[in-house]
mmCIF file of C-alpha atoms in Angstrom:
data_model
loop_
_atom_site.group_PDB
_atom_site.id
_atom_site.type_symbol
_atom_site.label_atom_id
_atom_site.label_comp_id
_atom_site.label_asym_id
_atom_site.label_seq_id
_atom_site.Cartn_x
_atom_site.Cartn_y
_atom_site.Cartn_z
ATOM 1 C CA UNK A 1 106.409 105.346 76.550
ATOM 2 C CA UNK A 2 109.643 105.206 77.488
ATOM 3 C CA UNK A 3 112.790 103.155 76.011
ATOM 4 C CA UNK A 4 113.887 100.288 78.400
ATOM 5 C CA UNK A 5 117.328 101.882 78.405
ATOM 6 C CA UNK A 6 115.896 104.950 80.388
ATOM 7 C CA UNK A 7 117.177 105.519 83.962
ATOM 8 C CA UNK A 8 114.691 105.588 86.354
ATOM 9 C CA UNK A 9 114.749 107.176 90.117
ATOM 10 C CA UNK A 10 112.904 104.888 92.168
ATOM 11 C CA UNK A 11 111.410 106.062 95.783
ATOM 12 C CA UNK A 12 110.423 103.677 98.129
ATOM 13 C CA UNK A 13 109.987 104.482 101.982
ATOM 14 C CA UNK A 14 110.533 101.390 104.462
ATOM 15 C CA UNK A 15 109.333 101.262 108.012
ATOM 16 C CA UNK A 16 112.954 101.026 109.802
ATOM 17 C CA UNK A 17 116.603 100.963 108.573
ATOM 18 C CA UNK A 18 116.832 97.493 108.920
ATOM 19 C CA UNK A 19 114.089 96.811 106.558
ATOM 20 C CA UNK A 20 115.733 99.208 104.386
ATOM 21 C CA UNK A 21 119.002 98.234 103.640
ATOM 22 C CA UNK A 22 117.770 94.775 103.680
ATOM 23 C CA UNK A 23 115.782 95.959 100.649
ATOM 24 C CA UNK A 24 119.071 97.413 99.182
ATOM 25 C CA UNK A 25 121.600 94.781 99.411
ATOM 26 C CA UNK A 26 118.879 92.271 97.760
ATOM 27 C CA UNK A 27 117.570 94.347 94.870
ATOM 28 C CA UNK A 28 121.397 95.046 94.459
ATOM 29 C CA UNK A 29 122.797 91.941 94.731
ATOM 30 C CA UNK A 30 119.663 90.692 91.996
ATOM 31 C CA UNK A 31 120.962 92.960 89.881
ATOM 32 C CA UNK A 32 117.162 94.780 89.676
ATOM 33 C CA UNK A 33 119.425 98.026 90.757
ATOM 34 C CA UNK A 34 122.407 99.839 90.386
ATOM 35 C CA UNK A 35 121.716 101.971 93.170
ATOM 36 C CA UNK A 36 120.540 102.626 96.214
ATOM 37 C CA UNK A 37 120.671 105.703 98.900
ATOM 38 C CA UNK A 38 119.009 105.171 102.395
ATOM 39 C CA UNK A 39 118.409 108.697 103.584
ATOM 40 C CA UNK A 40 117.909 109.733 106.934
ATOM 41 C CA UNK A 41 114.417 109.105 108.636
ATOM 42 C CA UNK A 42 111.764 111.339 107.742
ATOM 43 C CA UNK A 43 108.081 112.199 108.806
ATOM 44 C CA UNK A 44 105.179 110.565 106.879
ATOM 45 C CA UNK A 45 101.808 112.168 106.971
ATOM 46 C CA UNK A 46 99.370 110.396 105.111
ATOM 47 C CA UNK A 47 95.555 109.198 105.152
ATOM 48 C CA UNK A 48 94.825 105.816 105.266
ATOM 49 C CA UNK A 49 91.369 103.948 105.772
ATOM 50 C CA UNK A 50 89.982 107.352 106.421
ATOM 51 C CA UNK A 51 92.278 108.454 109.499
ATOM 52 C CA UNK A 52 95.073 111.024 108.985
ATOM 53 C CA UNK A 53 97.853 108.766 110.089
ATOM 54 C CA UNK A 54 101.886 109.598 110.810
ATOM 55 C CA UNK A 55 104.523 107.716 110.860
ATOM 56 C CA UNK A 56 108.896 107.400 110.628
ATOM 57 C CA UNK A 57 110.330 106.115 107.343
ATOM 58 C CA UNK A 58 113.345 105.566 105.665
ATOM 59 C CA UNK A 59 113.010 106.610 102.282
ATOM 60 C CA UNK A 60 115.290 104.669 99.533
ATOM 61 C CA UNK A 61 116.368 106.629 96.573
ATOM 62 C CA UNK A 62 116.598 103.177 94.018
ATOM 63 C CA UNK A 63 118.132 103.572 90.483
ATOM 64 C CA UNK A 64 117.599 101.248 87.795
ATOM 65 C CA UNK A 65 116.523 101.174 83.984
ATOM 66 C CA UNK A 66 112.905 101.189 82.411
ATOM 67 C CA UNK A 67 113.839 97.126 81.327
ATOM 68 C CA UNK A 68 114.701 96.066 85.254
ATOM 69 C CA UNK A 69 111.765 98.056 87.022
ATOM 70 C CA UNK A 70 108.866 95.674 86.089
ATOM 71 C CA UNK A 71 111.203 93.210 87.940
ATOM 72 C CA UNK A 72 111.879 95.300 90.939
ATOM 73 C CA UNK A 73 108.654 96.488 91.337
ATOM 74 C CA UNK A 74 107.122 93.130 91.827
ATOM 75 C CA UNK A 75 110.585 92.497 94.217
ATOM 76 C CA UNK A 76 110.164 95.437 96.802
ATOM 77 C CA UNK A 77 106.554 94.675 96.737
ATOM 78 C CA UNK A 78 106.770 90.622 97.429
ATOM 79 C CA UNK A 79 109.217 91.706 100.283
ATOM 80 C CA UNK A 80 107.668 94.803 101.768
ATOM 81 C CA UNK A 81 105.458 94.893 104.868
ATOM 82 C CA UNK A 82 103.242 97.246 104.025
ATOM 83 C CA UNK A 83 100.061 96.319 102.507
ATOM 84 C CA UNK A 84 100.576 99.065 100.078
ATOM 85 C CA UNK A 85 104.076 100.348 99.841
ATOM 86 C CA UNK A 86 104.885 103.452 98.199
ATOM 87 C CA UNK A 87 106.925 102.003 94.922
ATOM 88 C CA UNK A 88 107.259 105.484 92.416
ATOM 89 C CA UNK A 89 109.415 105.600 89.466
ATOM 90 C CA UNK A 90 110.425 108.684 87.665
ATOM 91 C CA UNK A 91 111.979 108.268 84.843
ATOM 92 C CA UNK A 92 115.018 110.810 84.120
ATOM 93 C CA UNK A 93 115.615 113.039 81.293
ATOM 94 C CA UNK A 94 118.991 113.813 81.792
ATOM 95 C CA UNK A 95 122.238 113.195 83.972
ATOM 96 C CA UNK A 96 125.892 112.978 83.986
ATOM 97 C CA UNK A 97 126.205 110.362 80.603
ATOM 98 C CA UNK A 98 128.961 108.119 82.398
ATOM 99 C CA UNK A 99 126.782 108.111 85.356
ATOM 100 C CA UNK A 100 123.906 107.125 82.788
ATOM 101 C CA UNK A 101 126.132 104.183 81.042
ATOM 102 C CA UNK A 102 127.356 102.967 84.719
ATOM 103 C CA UNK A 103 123.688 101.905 85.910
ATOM 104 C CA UNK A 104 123.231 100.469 82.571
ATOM 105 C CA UNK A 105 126.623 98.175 83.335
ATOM 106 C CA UNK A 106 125.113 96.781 86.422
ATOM 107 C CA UNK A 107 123.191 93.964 85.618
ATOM 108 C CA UNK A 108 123.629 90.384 85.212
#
């Protein structure tokens, strides 16, 4: 298990841009995140109810700490469309320590 004070990279693909920077700006401004990156659309290939299915996403690139994720979890799910939403978390084992102490500074 991991300590709560471990940063974690979230990824979390939306169906549109404005979908996903609506999800930014609210699990920011909750304080769930300290982060968030909206890349540039991308091509999901996935199977779903047993059809190979493709589709354009907007993957987020959310950072946050081991305490905040149950909390943002349970937020990008209540507010996403899809019925199951990619929500991944990895935690990390290293980075730039001010960058580290920074994410652990945003919250409320």
């Amino acid at each position: 298990m991991h300590s709560p004070e471990t940063v974690w990279l979230v990824l979390c693909n939306c169906p549109d841009e404005t979908l996903a920077k609506q999800l930014a700006q609210t699990v920011i401004s909750e304080h769930l995140a300290a982060c968030v990156n909206l890349l540039p659309a991308c091509e999901s290939i996935y199977r779903w109810q047993d059809a190979i299915e493709s589709s354009r996403e907007i993957p987020l690139l959310i950072k946050t700490t081991a305490a905040r994720y149950p909390e943002l979890q349970a937020r990008l799910h209540e507010l996403h469309p899809y019925e199951v939403p990619e929500i991944i978390a990895i935690p990390l084992s290293a980075g730039l320590p001010a960058y580290l102490d920074w994410v652990h500074t945003c919250k409320p």
